[in-house]
XYZ file of C-alpha atoms in Angstrom:
317
model
C 233.283 52.190 -75.843
C 230.159 50.416 -76.775
C 228.299 52.044 -79.878
C 224.747 51.525 -81.184
C 226.206 49.021 -83.719
C 227.878 46.874 -81.154
C 224.505 46.022 -79.666
C 223.128 42.515 -81.000
C 219.739 42.794 -82.929
C 218.209 40.490 -80.320
C 218.886 43.024 -77.637
C 217.121 45.817 -79.835
C 214.306 43.463 -80.541
C 213.991 42.900 -76.501
C 214.237 46.914 -76.303
C 211.068 47.304 -78.724
C 209.065 44.668 -77.019
C 210.004 46.745 -73.879
C 208.662 49.903 -75.261
C 205.652 48.200 -76.301
C 204.825 46.680 -72.900
C 205.432 50.312 -71.386
C 203.117 51.950 -73.817
C 200.471 49.127 -73.170
C 200.778 49.741 -69.574
C 200.209 53.589 -69.844
C 196.429 52.664 -70.592
C 195.864 51.510 -67.182
C 198.148 54.342 -65.732
C 195.919 57.023 -67.381
C 192.849 55.500 -66.288
C 194.011 55.435 -62.638
C 195.261 59.241 -63.019
C 191.894 60.203 -64.616
C 190.135 59.624 -61.188
C 192.312 62.614 -60.021
C 193.164 64.818 -62.825
C 190.766 65.737 -65.804
C 192.039 64.292 -69.009
C 192.966 67.448 -70.937
C 194.929 68.879 -68.135
C 196.829 65.259 -67.637
C 197.785 65.214 -71.517
C 198.653 69.255 -71.166
C 201.207 68.119 -68.292
C 202.410 65.079 -70.215
C 203.063 66.898 -73.509
C 204.736 70.019 -71.888
C 207.199 67.997 -69.884
C 207.991 65.688 -72.670
C 208.467 68.391 -75.159
C 211.199 70.002 -72.771
C 212.953 66.678 -72.242
C 212.801 65.542 -75.690
C 213.792 69.096 -76.909
C 216.832 69.242 -74.319
C 218.084 65.531 -75.307
C 218.060 66.423 -78.933
C 218.742 69.991 -78.957
C 221.928 69.742 -80.894
C 219.947 67.692 -83.692
C 216.887 70.166 -83.745
C 218.688 73.572 -83.395
C 219.740 73.577 -87.036
C 216.389 72.927 -88.362
C 214.443 75.297 -86.697
C 212.840 76.679 -90.067
C 209.552 78.170 -90.589
C 208.501 75.297 -92.929
C 209.584 72.539 -90.388
C 207.737 74.337 -87.575
C 204.759 74.664 -89.626
C 204.733 70.893 -90.193
C 205.348 69.845 -86.651
C 202.396 72.326 -85.681
C 200.124 70.671 -88.149
C 201.121 67.091 -86.429
C 200.710 68.636 -82.772
C 197.337 69.656 -83.696
C 196.391 66.205 -85.032
C 198.196 64.191 -82.269
C 197.148 66.610 -79.279
C 193.455 66.445 -80.575
C 193.845 62.563 -80.904
C 195.305 62.053 -77.315
C 192.533 64.190 -75.887
C 189.688 62.652 -77.553
C 191.318 59.157 -77.097
C 191.689 59.902 -73.204
C 188.241 61.459 -72.581
C 186.804 58.280 -74.325
C 188.846 56.293 -71.671
C 186.705 57.780 -68.822
C 183.957 55.762 -70.355
C 185.472 52.401 -71.378
C 188.025 49.946 -70.207
C 191.608 50.366 -70.881
C 191.906 46.973 -72.993
C 188.913 48.038 -75.144
C 190.374 51.631 -75.408
C 193.949 50.131 -76.467
C 192.482 47.846 -78.966
C 189.990 50.142 -80.463
C 192.770 53.045 -80.918
C 194.964 50.322 -82.639
C 192.326 50.146 -85.668
C 194.220 53.325 -86.576
C 196.905 51.025 -88.212
C 194.174 49.423 -90.592
C 192.856 52.896 -91.426
C 196.318 54.484 -92.497
C 196.111 53.018 -95.830
C 192.480 54.122 -96.639
C 193.395 57.613 -95.392
C 196.485 57.694 -97.470
C 194.133 56.745 -100.481
C 191.845 59.619 -99.775
C 194.875 62.121 -99.390
C 197.530 60.771 -102.075
C 195.186 58.800 -104.362
C 197.458 55.404 -103.461
C 194.835 52.801 -103.730
C 195.476 50.271 -100.828
C 196.745 46.733 -101.684
C 195.009 43.188 -100.968
C 196.941 43.211 -97.775
C 195.168 46.416 -96.503
C 191.670 44.993 -97.451
C 191.955 41.833 -95.652
C 193.289 43.833 -92.366
C 190.344 46.158 -92.879
C 187.932 43.218 -92.809
C 189.569 41.659 -89.815
C 189.715 45.087 -88.085
C 185.867 45.703 -88.826
C 185.245 41.954 -87.429
C 187.022 42.894 -84.105
C 185.096 46.006 -83.774
C 181.983 44.155 -84.368
C 182.703 41.576 -81.607
C 183.393 44.147 -79.099
C 180.260 46.121 -79.951
C 178.060 42.871 -79.521
C 176.637 42.741 -76.034
C 176.080 39.741 -73.881
C 172.401 39.650 -74.889
C 173.597 39.879 -78.546
C 172.206 43.764 -78.750
C 174.741 45.889 -80.839
C 176.096 49.153 -79.510
C 179.453 51.015 -78.550
C 179.510 53.318 -75.396
C 180.154 56.779 -76.289
C 183.813 56.236 -74.781
C 184.332 53.561 -77.295
C 183.075 55.865 -80.166
C 185.332 58.655 -79.168
C 188.081 56.160 -79.169
C 187.501 55.356 -82.786
C 187.394 58.843 -83.741
C 190.685 59.120 -82.151
C 191.937 56.158 -84.449
C 190.893 58.243 -87.379
C 192.838 61.293 -86.095
C 195.817 58.982 -85.618
C 195.569 57.598 -88.985
C 195.862 61.017 -90.476
C 198.647 61.940 -88.123
C 200.571 58.822 -89.565
C 199.877 59.817 -93.117
C 200.823 63.551 -92.204
C 204.220 62.426 -90.768
C 204.993 60.307 -93.716
C 204.401 63.063 -96.305
C 206.293 65.935 -94.232
C 209.122 63.533 -93.790
C 209.216 62.426 -97.483
C 209.431 66.313 -98.202
C 212.770 66.527 -96.486
C 211.870 67.784 -92.932
C 213.782 66.883 -90.043
C 211.807 64.207 -88.131
C 213.173 65.098 -84.527
C 212.509 68.756 -85.071
C 208.941 68.139 -86.061
C 208.569 65.695 -83.090
C 209.729 68.344 -80.540
C 207.478 70.695 -82.121
C 204.565 68.284 -82.105
C 204.893 67.739 -78.512
C 204.728 71.419 -77.746
C 201.655 71.855 -79.996
C 200.143 69.058 -78.469
C 200.562 70.836 -75.014
C 199.045 73.805 -76.620
C 195.919 71.862 -78.100
C 195.588 70.339 -74.612
C 195.606 73.761 -72.699
C 192.923 74.792 -74.999
C 190.643 71.869 -74.518
C 191.371 71.948 -70.789
C 190.126 75.635 -70.429
C 186.876 75.182 -72.718
C 185.978 71.758 -71.544
C 187.112 71.615 -67.892
C 187.813 75.014 -66.848
C 190.376 75.574 -64.291
C 191.154 73.129 -61.907
C 192.591 73.008 -58.239
C 196.224 72.416 -59.027
C 196.427 71.077 -55.629
C 195.914 67.740 -57.071
C 199.188 67.468 -58.495
C 200.471 67.202 -54.897
C 199.106 63.469 -54.768
C 202.155 61.258 -54.894
C 200.215 58.677 -57.123
C 199.793 61.423 -59.768
C 203.537 61.985 -59.565
C 204.136 58.431 -60.275
C 201.668 58.527 -63.036
C 203.184 61.456 -64.550
C 206.652 60.060 -64.194
C 205.672 56.994 -65.958
C 203.977 59.130 -68.785
C 206.595 61.598 -69.419
C 209.885 59.780 -68.753
C 209.024 56.255 -69.767
C 206.329 56.336 -71.979
C 207.066 59.159 -74.098
C 211.032 60.149 -73.493
C 212.660 56.764 -73.224
C 210.129 54.918 -75.460
C 210.638 57.569 -78.103
C 214.228 57.027 -78.067
C 214.221 53.322 -78.000
C 211.474 53.278 -80.903
C 213.724 55.544 -83.037
C 216.994 53.524 -82.382
C 215.523 50.145 -82.276
C 213.887 50.528 -85.602
C 217.282 51.650 -87.147
C 218.744 48.165 -86.180
C 215.781 45.758 -86.496
C 214.278 44.664 -89.911
C 210.689 46.321 -90.611
C 208.601 43.152 -90.575
C 209.672 41.835 -86.969
C 209.961 45.745 -85.670
C 206.313 46.334 -86.468
C 205.223 42.906 -85.048
C 207.039 43.798 -81.660
C 205.564 47.197 -81.328
C 201.862 46.046 -82.433
C 202.044 44.057 -78.892
C 201.269 47.301 -77.299
C 197.535 46.681 -77.298
C 198.049 42.974 -75.999
C 200.093 44.232 -73.214
C 197.506 46.910 -72.446
C 195.000 44.039 -72.024
C 197.268 41.911 -69.794
C 197.915 45.071 -67.808
C 193.914 45.966 -67.535
C 193.297 42.505 -66.464
C 195.806 42.348 -63.795
C 195.673 45.856 -62.250
C 192.250 47.229 -63.329
C 190.309 44.036 -63.163
C 188.802 44.113 -66.601
C 186.960 40.850 -67.274
C 187.829 39.428 -70.900
C 184.982 37.206 -72.016
C 185.429 34.856 -74.963
C 183.541 37.320 -77.312
C 185.838 40.033 -76.248
C 189.059 37.703 -76.446
C 187.932 36.983 -80.232
C 187.315 40.594 -80.828
C 190.834 41.551 -79.553
C 192.461 38.769 -81.532
C 190.702 39.932 -84.661
C 191.911 43.668 -84.202
C 195.589 42.311 -83.381
C 195.568 40.122 -86.373
C 194.323 43.192 -88.539
C 197.151 45.343 -86.862
C 199.757 42.673 -87.774
C 198.608 42.275 -91.331
C 198.269 46.169 -91.829
C 201.782 47.177 -90.387
C 204.045 44.150 -91.296
C 202.047 42.281 -93.925
C 202.966 39.209 -95.488
C 207.064 39.199 -94.252
C 205.582 39.415 -90.311
C 203.672 36.001 -91.056
C 206.466 34.575 -92.845
C 208.747 35.744 -89.748
C 206.508 34.013 -87.506
C 206.233 30.946 -89.414
C 209.999 30.738 -89.628
C 210.499 31.401 -85.883
C 207.755 28.539 -85.155
C 209.120 26.142 -87.349
C 213.049 26.739 -86.572
C 213.946 27.888 -89.804
C 216.130 30.837 -90.976
C 214.752 34.174 -91.268
C 214.542 35.261 -94.881
C 213.316 38.921 -95.069
C 211.036 39.645 -97.880
C 209.428 42.860 -99.364
C 205.898 43.423 -98.571
C 203.020 44.583 -100.531
C 202.849 48.586 -100.461
C 199.549 49.888 -99.534
């Protein structure tokens, strides 16, 4: 019987790239679904069924760790994550999938600075370089064709969601370091995110006609978001990162925003001007530098030059 350890590293790398592609495609899927279902209700359905599925898949692992402390940590993560998703998807109603994806990706650049504020750990030089690239990218995205400067309210909401995602990442790291079981926190987070989405839906959108969920297109979108984007990709990410070195793993997962733009161009009709392309490239470079640092750049150079890979430790933010 084939076990995880029998699967070659190259296969796990392909799996991580596949997860990034699925996540990238989800921006277009959500954009289409928002034409039928309001964003908060869409997130409610996504998180509710994701919590049920992931909880069922990992119940044996989760059950022994259902203590009050772990549940509290999971609830905090759910409030942060749920609010971030709701804000991000409300923002998506007033921007394109590509812009939404790349502006969201700036959370990777924000994490070291949020961690500095929370844990007093000063960002390193790599984080400062990443921040400069990220600011340049956002600036290029906010520059109009007539060289006027401005972001749509959807873009600004997306940046707010990026701050919330950065807070979420820092909270996950702190709670995990405290010994709380990750999968138990994940299931609790999904459940609490559903609660946050329900509260936001009732306050911001009111009760909707649930007949909209009879639309076959919506079921296709929900299958994509719940089964593929949430359950499958979560398992692939957890297993893949256990079998792939950190630098290439981070680099492969950061391709999410690139796949989002490709999907947006192919299926949504988004037009990428040279200015936007430069902005996207700058933000992507910021994400790569922030997430994987110097080891990722060495890995890419080794691959392009045909040299052997030699993993090196990165600078700690």
